JSON list of C-alpha atoms in Angstrom, two decimals:
[
{"chain": "A", "resi": 1, "resn": "MET", "atom": "CA", "xyz": [1.84, -3.16, -3.18]},
{"chain": "A", "resi": 2, "resn": "THR", "atom": "CA", "xyz": [-1.70, -3.06, -4.44]},
{"chain": "A", "resi": 3, "resn": "LEU", "atom": "CA", "xyz": [-3.93, -0.30, -3.02]},
{"chain": "A", "resi": 4, "resn": "THR", "atom": "CA", "xyz": [-7.63, -1.06, -3.14]},
{"chain": "A", "resi": 5, "resn": "THR", "atom": "CA", "xyz": [-10.42, 1.29, -2.15]},
{"chain": "A", "resi": 6, "resn": "CYS", "atom": "CA", "xyz": [-13.77, -0.21, -1.23]},
{"chain": "A", "resi": 7, "resn": "SER", "atom": "CA", "xyz": [-16.85, 1.22, -2.92]},
{"chain": "A", "resi": 8, "resn": "HIS", "atom": "CA", "xyz": [-18.28, 2.77, 0.23]},
{"chain": "A", "resi": 9, "resn": "SER", "atom": "CA", "xyz": [-17.02, 5.84, 2.04]},
{"chain": "A", "resi": 10, "resn": "ALA", "atom": "CA", "xyz": [-13.97, 5.12, 4.16]},
{"chain": "A", "resi": 11, "resn": "THR", "atom": "CA", "xyz": [-14.34, 8.21, 6.34]},
{"chain": "A", "resi": 12, "resn": "PRO", "atom": "CA", "xyz": [-13.98, 7.30, 10.02]},
{"chain": "A", "resi": 13, "resn": "ALA", "atom": "CA", "xyz": [-17.23, 7.10, 11.96]},
{"chain": "A", "resi": 14, "resn": "ASP", "atom": "CA", "xyz": [-16.22, 10.06, 14.13]},
{"chain": "A", "resi": 15, "resn": "GLY", "atom": "CA", "xyz": [-15.81, 12.23, 11.04]},
{"chain": "A", "resi": 16, "resn": "ARG", "atom": "CA", "xyz": [-12.09, 12.92, 11.55]},
{"chain": "A", "resi": 17, "resn": "THR", "atom": "CA", "xyz": [-10.19, 14.09, 8.53]},
{"chain": "A", "resi": 18, "resn": "THR", "atom": "CA", "xyz": [-6.79, 13.75, 10.21]},
{"chain": "A", "resi": 19, "resn": "PRO", "atom": "CA", "xyz": [-5.44, 10.84, 12.20]},
{"chain": "A", "resi": 20, "resn": "GLY", "atom": "CA", "xyz": [-6.32, 10.76, 15.87]},
{"chain": "A", "resi": 21, "resn": "PRO", "atom": "CA", "xyz": [-3.99, 9.65, 18.65]},
{"chain": "A", "resi": 22, "resn": "ALA", "atom": "CA", "xyz": [-2.29, 6.51, 17.46]},
{"chain": "A", "resi": 23, "resn": "ALA", "atom": "CA", "xyz": [-0.85, 3.67, 19.49]},
{"chain": "A", "resi": 24, "resn": "PRO", "atom": "CA", "xyz": [1.43, 1.97, 16.99]},
{"chain": "A", "resi": 25, "resn": "CYS", "atom": "CA", "xyz": [2.53, -1.59, 17.44]},
{"chain": "A", "resi": 26, "resn": "ASP", "atom": "CA", "xyz": [5.02, -1.85, 20.30]},
{"chain": "A", "resi": 27, "resn": "GLU", "atom": "CA", "xyz": [8.31, -3.72, 19.98]},
{"chain": "A", "resi": 28, "resn": "VAL", "atom": "CA", "xyz": [7.23, -6.88, 21.84]},
{"chain": "A", "resi": 29, "resn": "THR", "atom": "CA", "xyz": [4.11, -7.28, 19.70]},
{"chain": "A", "resi": 30, "resn": "GLY", "atom": "CA", "xyz": [6.12, -6.46, 16.59]},
{"chain": "A", "resi": 31, "resn": "GLN", "atom": "CA", "xyz": [8.75, -9.08, 17.35]},
{"chain": "A", "resi": 32, "resn": "LEU", "atom": "CA", "xyz": [6.02, -11.65, 17.92]},
{"chain": "A", "resi": 33, "resn": "LEU", "atom": "CA", "xyz": [4.35, -10.73, 14.61]},
{"chain": "A", "resi": 34, "resn": "ARG", "atom": "CA", "xyz": [7.68, -11.02, 12.78]},
{"chain": "A", "resi": 35, "resn": "THR", "atom": "CA", "xyz": [8.31, -14.43, 14.36]},
{"chain": "A", "resi": 36, "resn": "LEU", "atom": "CA", "xyz": [4.83, -15.73, 13.54]},
{"chain": "A", "resi": 37, "resn": "ALA", "atom": "CA", "xyz": [5.13, -14.53, 9.94]},
{"chain": "A", "resi": 38, "resn": "ALA", "atom": "CA", "xyz": [8.56, -16.14, 9.59]},
{"chain": "A", "resi": 39, "resn": "ALA", "atom": "CA", "xyz": [7.08, -19.47, 10.69]},
{"chain": "A", "resi": 40, "resn": "ARG", "atom": "CA", "xyz": [4.72, -19.38, 7.68]},
{"chain": "A", "resi": 41, "resn": "PRO", "atom": "CA", "xyz": [6.76, -19.73, 4.47]},
{"chain": "A", "resi": 42, "resn": "GLY", "atom": "CA", "xyz": [4.47, -18.81, 1.60]},
{"chain": "A", "resi": 43, "resn": "GLY", "atom": "CA", "xyz": [1.88, -17.81, 4.20]},
{"chain": "A", "resi": 44, "resn": "ARG", "atom": "CA", "xyz": [-1.35, -15.97, 3.60]},
{"chain": "A", "resi": 45, "resn": "ILE", "atom": "CA", "xyz": [-1.57, -13.26, 6.25]},
{"chain": "A", "resi": 46, "resn": "LEU", "atom": "CA", "xyz": [-4.51, -10.98, 7.07]},
{"chain": "A", "resi": 47, "resn": "GLU", "atom": "CA", "xyz": [-4.15, -7.83, 9.14]},
{"chain": "A", "resi": 48, "resn": "LEU", "atom": "CA", "xyz": [-7.30, -6.12, 10.39]},
{"chain": "A", "resi": 49, "resn": "GLY", "atom": "CA", "xyz": [-6.37, -2.54, 11.21]},
{"chain": "A", "resi": 50, "resn": "THR", "atom": "CA", "xyz": [-3.31, -1.34, 9.28]},
{"chain": "A", "resi": 51, "resn": "GLY", "atom": "CA", "xyz": [-2.98, 1.96, 11.08]},
{"chain": "A", "resi": 52, "resn": "THR", "atom": "CA", "xyz": [0.15, 3.74, 9.90]},
{"chain": "A", "resi": 53, "resn": "GLY", "atom": "CA", "xyz": [1.72, 0.42, 8.92]},
{"chain": "A", "resi": 54, "resn": "VAL", "atom": "CA", "xyz": [4.00, -0.28, 11.88]},
{"chain": "A", "resi": 55, "resn": "SER", "atom": "CA", "xyz": [2.65, -3.79, 12.51]},
{"chain": "A", "resi": 56, "resn": "ALA", "atom": "CA", "xyz": [2.50, -4.46, 8.76]},
{"chain": "A", "resi": 57, "resn": "GLY", "atom": "CA", "xyz": [6.19, -3.56, 8.61]},
{"chain": "A", "resi": 58, "resn": "TRP", "atom": "CA", "xyz": [6.98, -6.14, 11.30]},
{"chain": "A", "resi": 59, "resn": "LEU", "atom": "CA", "xyz": [4.92, -8.76, 9.45]},
{"chain": "A", "resi": 60, "resn": "LEU", "atom": "CA", "xyz": [6.63, -7.99, 6.13]},
{"chain": "A", "resi": 61, "resn": "GLU", "atom": "CA", "xyz": [10.03, -8.24, 7.79]},
{"chain": "A", "resi": 62, "resn": "GLY", "atom": "CA", "xyz": [9.26, -11.81, 8.86]},
{"chain": "A", "resi": 63, "resn": "MET", "atom": "CA", "xyz": [7.60, -12.92, 5.64]},
{"chain": "A", "resi": 64, "resn": "ASP", "atom": "CA", "xyz": [9.42, -14.76, 2.89]},
{"chain": "A", "resi": 65, "resn": "ALA", "atom": "CA", "xyz": [9.21, -13.75, -0.77]},
{"chain": "A", "resi": 66, "resn": "ASP", "atom": "CA", "xyz": [6.24, -16.05, -1.46]},
{"chain": "A", "resi": 67, "resn": "ALA", "atom": "CA", "xyz": [4.07, -14.89, 1.46]},
{"chain": "A", "resi": 68, "resn": "THR", "atom": "CA", "xyz": [1.29, -12.34, 1.04]},
{"chain": "A", "resi": 69, "resn": "LEU", "atom": "CA", "xyz": [-0.22, -9.77, 3.38]},
{"chain": "A", "resi": 70, "resn": "LEU", "atom": "CA", "xyz": [-3.72, -8.42, 2.96]},
{"chain": "A", "resi": 71, "resn": "SER", "atom": "CA", "xyz": [-4.25, -5.46, 5.29]},
{"chain": "A", "resi": 72, "resn": "VAL", "atom": "CA", "xyz": [-7.32, -3.26, 5.78]},
{"chain": "A", "resi": 73, "resn": "GLU", "atom": "CA", "xyz": [-7.57, 0.24, 7.20]},
{"chain": "A", "resi": 74, "resn": "GLN", "atom": "CA", "xyz": [-10.77, 2.26, 7.38]},
{"chain": "A", "resi": 75, "resn": "ASP", "atom": "CA", "xyz": [-9.20, 5.71, 7.69]},
{"chain": "A", "resi": 76, "resn": "PRO", "atom": "CA", "xyz": [-7.88, 6.80, 4.28]},
{"chain": "A", "resi": 77, "resn": "VAL", "atom": "CA", "xyz": [-5.55, 9.42, 5.78]},
{"chain": "A", "resi": 78, "resn": "VAL", "atom": "CA", "xyz": [-3.89, 6.85, 8.03]},
{"chain": "A", "resi": 79, "resn": "ALA", "atom": "CA", "xyz": [-3.79, 4.27, 5.21]},
{"chain": "A", "resi": 80, "resn": "ALA", "atom": "CA", "xyz": [-1.97, 6.81, 3.05]},
{"chain": "A", "resi": 81, "resn": "VAL", "atom": "CA", "xyz": [0.81, 6.96, 5.66]},
{"chain": "A", "resi": 82, "resn": "ALA", "atom": "CA", "xyz": [1.13, 3.16, 5.55]},
{"chain": "A", "resi": 83, "resn": "ALA", "atom": "CA", "xyz": [1.11, 3.18, 1.76]},
{"chain": "A", "resi": 84, "resn": "ALA", "atom": "CA", "xyz": [3.84, 5.84, 1.67]},
{"chain": "A", "resi": 85, "resn": "HIS", "atom": "CA", "xyz": [6.12, 3.73, 3.84]},
{"chain": "A", "resi": 86, "resn": "LEU", "atom": "CA", "xyz": [5.29, 0.21, 2.61]},
{"chain": "A", "resi": 87, "resn": "GLY", "atom": "CA", "xyz": [3.97, 0.83, -0.89]},
{"chain": "A", "resi": 88, "resn": "ALA", "atom": "CA", "xyz": [6.95, -0.58, -2.75]},
{"chain": "A", "resi": 89, "resn": "ASP", "atom": "CA", "xyz": [6.46, -4.07, -1.31]},
{"chain": "A", "resi": 90, "resn": "PRO", "atom": "CA", "xyz": [4.68, -6.32, -3.84]},
{"chain": "A", "resi": 91, "resn": "ARG", "atom": "CA", "xyz": [3.67, -8.81, -1.11]},
{"chain": "A", "resi": 92, "resn": "LEU", "atom": "CA", "xyz": [1.28, -6.25, 0.41]},
{"chain": "A", "resi": 93, "resn": "GLU", "atom": "CA", "xyz": [-2.28, -5.49, -0.62]},
{"chain": "A", "resi": 94, "resn": "LEU", "atom": "CA", "xyz": [-3.64, -2.55, 1.35]},
{"chain": "A", "resi": 95, "resn": "VAL", "atom": "CA", "xyz": [-7.42, -2.14, 1.31]},
{"chain": "A", "resi": 96, "resn": "VAL", "atom": "CA", "xyz": [-8.94, 1.16, 2.36]},
{"chain": "A", "resi": 97, "resn": "GLY", "atom": "CA", "xyz": [-12.40, 0.35, 3.66]},
{"chain": "A", "resi": 98, "resn": "ASP", "atom": "CA", "xyz": [-14.46, -1.24, 6.38]},
{"chain": "A", "resi": 99, "resn": "GLY", "atom": "CA", "xyz": [-12.89, -4.29, 8.01]},
{"chain": "A", "resi": 100, "resn": "GLY", "atom": "CA", "xyz": [-16.25, -5.98, 8.58]},
{"chain": "A", "resi": 101, "resn": "GLU", "atom": "CA", "xyz": [-17.15, -5.67, 4.91]},
{"chain": "A", "resi": 102, "resn": "LEU", "atom": "CA", "xyz": [-13.77, -7.10, 3.92]},
{"chain": "A", "resi": 103, "resn": "ILE", "atom": "CA", "xyz": [-14.22, -10.04, 6.31]},
{"chain": "A", "resi": 104, "resn": "ASP", "atom": "CA", "xyz": [-17.61, -10.75, 4.72]},
{"chain": "A", "resi": 105, "resn": "ALA", "atom": "CA", "xyz": [-16.12, -10.53, 1.22]},
{"chain": "A", "resi": 106, "resn": "LEU", "atom": "CA", "xyz": [-13.35, -13.00, 2.15]},
{"chain": "A", "resi": 107, "resn": "ALA", "atom": "CA", "xyz": [-15.77, -15.81, 3.05]},
{"chain": "A", "resi": 108, "resn": "GLY", "atom": "CA", "xyz": [-14.36, -19.12, 1.84]},
{"chain": "A", "resi": 109, "resn": "ARG", "atom": "CA", "xyz": [-10.74, -17.95, 1.78]},
{"chain": "A", "resi": 110, "resn": "ARG", "atom": "CA", "xyz": [-8.21, -19.24, 4.33]},
{"chain": "A", "resi": 111, "resn": "PHE", "atom": "CA", "xyz": [-5.36, -17.46, 6.07]},
{"chain": "A", "resi": 112, "resn": "ASP", "atom": "CA", "xyz": [-2.39, -18.86, 7.96]},
{"chain": "A", "resi": 113, "resn": "LEU", "atom": "CA", "xyz": [-2.12, -15.87, 10.29]},
{"chain": "A", "resi": 114, "resn": "ILE", "atom": "CA", "xyz": [-4.62, -13.19, 11.24]},
{"chain": "A", "resi": 115, "resn": "PHE", "atom": "CA", "xyz": [-3.66, -10.15, 13.31]},
{"chain": "A", "resi": 116, "resn": "ALA", "atom": "CA", "xyz": [-6.82, -8.48, 14.60]},
{"chain": "A", "resi": 117, "resn": "ASP", "atom": "CA", "xyz": [-6.04, -4.94, 15.71]},
{"chain": "A", "resi": 118, "resn": "THR", "atom": "CA", "xyz": [-9.43, -3.30, 15.23]},
{"chain": "A", "resi": 119, "resn": "ARG", "atom": "CA", "xyz": [-13.07, -3.90, 16.20]},
{"chain": "A", "resi": 120, "resn": "PRO", "atom": "CA", "xyz": [-13.99, -5.97, 13.13]},
{"chain": "A", "resi": 121, "resn": "GLY", "atom": "CA", "xyz": [-12.48, -9.36, 13.78]},
{"chain": "A", "resi": 122, "resn": "THR", "atom": "CA", "xyz": [-12.56, -8.95, 17.54]},
{"chain": "A", "resi": 123, "resn": "PHE", "atom": "CA", "xyz": [-15.67, -7.32, 18.99]},
{"chain": "A", "resi": 124, "resn": "HIS", "atom": "CA", "xyz": [-17.79, -8.04, 15.94]},
{"chain": "A", "resi": 125, "resn": "HIS", "atom": "CA", "xyz": [-17.34, -10.38, 12.97]},
{"chain": "A", "resi": 126, "resn": "LEU", "atom": "CA", "xyz": [-15.35, -12.66, 15.30]},
{"chain": "A", "resi": 127, "resn": "ASP", "atom": "CA", "xyz": [-16.85, -15.96, 14.15]},
{"chain": "A", "resi": 128, "resn": "ARG", "atom": "CA", "xyz": [-16.49, -14.98, 10.50]},
{"chain": "A", "resi": 129, "resn": "THR", "atom": "CA", "xyz": [-12.88, -14.03, 11.14]},
{"chain": "A", "resi": 130, "resn": "LEU", "atom": "CA", "xyz": [-12.12, -17.33, 12.87]},
{"chain": "A", "resi": 131, "resn": "ASP", "atom": "CA", "xyz": [-13.75, -19.12, 9.93]},
{"chain": "A", "resi": 132, "resn": "LEU", "atom": "CA", "xyz": [-11.03, -17.55, 7.74]},
{"chain": "A", "resi": 133, "resn": "LEU", "atom": "CA", "xyz": [-8.29, -19.36, 9.68]},
{"chain": "A", "resi": 134, "resn": "ALA", "atom": "CA", "xyz": [-6.78, -22.39, 7.99]},
{"chain": "A", "resi": 135, "resn": "THR", "atom": "CA", "xyz": [-6.32, -25.48, 10.13]},
{"chain": "A", "resi": 136, "resn": "GLY", "atom": "CA", "xyz": [-3.15, -24.76, 12.09]},
{"chain": "A", "resi": 137, "resn": "GLY", "atom": "CA", "xyz": [-3.58, -21.06, 11.38]},
{"chain": "A", "resi": 138, "resn": "GLN", "atom": "CA", "xyz": [-2.99, -18.54, 14.13]},
{"chain": "A", "resi": 139, "resn": "TYR", "atom": "CA", "xyz": [-5.02, -15.57, 15.33]},
{"chain": "A", "resi": 140, "resn": "LEU", "atom": "CA", "xyz": [-3.42, -12.80, 17.39]},
{"chain": "A", "resi": 141, "resn": "VAL", "atom": "CA", "xyz": [-5.24, -9.97, 19.12]},
{"chain": "A", "resi": 142, "resn": "ASP", "atom": "CA", "xyz": [-3.59, -7.22, 21.16]},
{"chain": "A", "resi": 143, "resn": "ASP", "atom": "CA", "xyz": [-4.63, -4.36, 23.45]},
{"chain": "A", "resi": 144, "resn": "LEU", "atom": "CA", "xyz": [-6.29, -6.62, 26.02]},
{"chain": "A", "resi": 145, "resn": "LEU", "atom": "CA", "xyz": [-4.80, -4.94, 29.11]},
{"chain": "A", "resi": 146, "resn": "PRO", "atom": "CA", "xyz": [-6.64, -1.88, 30.46]},
{"chain": "A", "resi": 147, "resn": "GLN", "atom": "CA", "xyz": [-5.68, 1.39, 28.80]},
{"chain": "A", "resi": 148, "resn": "ARG", "atom": "CA", "xyz": [-6.45, 4.96, 29.83]},
{"chain": "A", "resi": 149, "resn": "ASN", "atom": "CA", "xyz": [-8.36, 5.71, 26.64]},
{"chain": "A", "resi": 150, "resn": "TRP", "atom": "CA", "xyz": [-10.84, 2.83, 27.00]},
{"chain": "A", "resi": 151, "resn": "PRO", "atom": "CA", "xyz": [-14.52, 3.75, 27.14]},
{"chain": "A", "resi": 152, "resn": "THR", "atom": "CA", "xyz": [-16.26, 2.82, 30.40]},
{"chain": "A", "resi": 153, "resn": "ASP", "atom": "CA", "xyz": [-17.80, -0.44, 29.15]},
{"chain": "A", "resi": 154, "resn": "HIS", "atom": "CA", "xyz": [-14.77, -1.62, 27.15]},
{"chain": "A", "resi": 155, "resn": "ALA", "atom": "CA", "xyz": [-13.23, -3.72, 29.95]},
{"chain": "A", "resi": 156, "resn": "ARG", "atom": "CA", "xyz": [-16.34, -5.90, 29.97]},
{"chain": "A", "resi": 157, "resn": "ALA", "atom": "CA", "xyz": [-16.19, -6.28, 26.17]},
{"chain": "A", "resi": 158, "resn": "VAL", "atom": "CA", "xyz": [-12.53, -7.35, 26.41]},
{"chain": "A", "resi": 159, "resn": "ARG", "atom": "CA", "xyz": [-13.34, -9.90, 29.12]},
{"chain": "A", "resi": 160, "resn": "THR", "atom": "CA", "xyz": [-16.15, -11.28, 26.94]},
{"chain": "A", "resi": 161, "resn": "LEU", "atom": "CA", "xyz": [-13.75, -11.53, 23.97]},
{"chain": "A", "resi": 162, "resn": "ILE", "atom": "CA", "xyz": [-11.13, -13.36, 26.02]},
{"chain": "A", "resi": 163, "resn": "ASP", "atom": "CA", "xyz": [-13.75, -15.74, 27.43]},
{"chain": "A", "resi": 164, "resn": "ARG", "atom": "CA", "xyz": [-15.15, -16.36, 23.95]},
{"chain": "A", "resi": 165, "resn": "LEU", "atom": "CA", "xyz": [-11.73, -17.15, 22.48]},
{"chain": "A", "resi": 166, "resn": "THR", "atom": "CA", "xyz": [-10.52, -19.33, 25.37]},
{"chain": "A", "resi": 167, "resn": "THR", "atom": "CA", "xyz": [-13.68, -21.46, 25.30]},
{"chain": "A", "resi": 168, "resn": "ASP", "atom": "CA", "xyz": [-13.94, -21.91, 21.52]},
{"chain": "A", "resi": 169, "resn": "PRO", "atom": "CA", "xyz": [-13.53, -25.69, 20.91]},
{"chain": "A", "resi": 170, "resn": "ARG", "atom": "CA", "xyz": [-11.85, -25.01, 17.54]},
{"chain": "A", "resi": 171, "resn": "LEU", "atom": "CA", "xyz": [-8.95, -23.18, 19.18]},
{"chain": "A", "resi": 172, "resn": "HIS", "atom": "CA", "xyz": [-5.95, -23.71, 21.42]},
{"chain": "A", "resi": 173, "resn": "THR", "atom": "CA", "xyz": [-5.33, -20.35, 23.11]},
{"chain": "A", "resi": 174, "resn": "THR", "atom": "CA", "xyz": [-2.64, -18.70, 25.17]},
{"chain": "A", "resi": 175, "resn": "TYR", "atom": "CA", "xyz": [-3.12, -15.40, 26.97]},
{"chain": "A", "resi": 176, "resn": "LEU", "atom": "CA", "xyz": [0.14, -13.47, 27.14]},
{"chain": "A", "resi": 177, "resn": "ASP", "atom": "CA", "xyz": [0.25, -10.94, 29.96]},
{"chain": "A", "resi": 178, "resn": "CYS", "atom": "CA", "xyz": [2.87, -8.80, 28.26]},
{"chain": "A", "resi": 179, "resn": "SER", "atom": "CA", "xyz": [3.01, -5.81, 25.97]},
{"chain": "A", "resi": 180, "resn": "THR", "atom": "CA", "xyz": [-0.54, -4.42, 25.72]},
{"chain": "A", "resi": 181, "resn": "GLY", "atom": "CA", "xyz": [-2.06, -7.82, 26.57]},
{"chain": "A", "resi": 182, "resn": "LEU", "atom": "CA", "xyz": [-2.02, -10.44, 23.83]},
{"chain": "A", "resi": 183, "resn": "LEU", "atom": "CA", "xyz": [-4.00, -13.55, 23.07]},
{"chain": "A", "resi": 184, "resn": "LEU", "atom": "CA", "xyz": [-2.65, -16.07, 20.57]},
{"chain": "A", "resi": 185, "resn": "ALA", "atom": "CA", "xyz": [-4.92, -18.80, 19.27]},
{"chain": "A", "resi": 186, "resn": "THR", "atom": "CA", "xyz": [-4.26, -21.69, 16.90]},
{"chain": "A", "resi": 187, "resn": "ARG", "atom": "CA", "xyz": [-7.07, -23.30, 14.95]},
{"chain": "A", "resi": 188, "resn": "ARG", "atom": "CA", "xyz": [-7.16, -27.03, 15.75]},
{"chain": "A", "resi": 189, "resn": "ARG", "atom": "CA", "xyz": [-9.87, -28.01, 13.31]}
]
């Protein structure tokens, strides 16, 4: 594993110095991630929002020896947990920094699978993220079903995201009403 730290401060916006309540990847989402990664021999995979590394672990389990996973986590404390558990895997590059800045820096690169589990790549930087998808590449977003910890206006933002993805002419999309609410999209062109 390669651990990269972006040049800017990676302290969470709320100023936390310890991880807040985490909702790690559930088993259904994890199995889907493993399956999608396994379908991409030699695949280039991007994960936006590493968290403690649970979803990265599922992705790595499905990946073959030639596949690579680039994962970004803003919170350095949480990223350290992921690094402690997954750090021996040479297929993983873990970036500690802002997901939006990483998306901008990746312009021109292509990925076969993108798992968007944070605001950058979903509620902002969406078009730039979709531009990173190779033709035939897949984009998965989770946490689309209402959750108790959502801010008041978040349901509207989720609906807007779903509408945006399901009407994008570059994508074939499927909304999966399971787990935490998933949307899987494949780039057609």
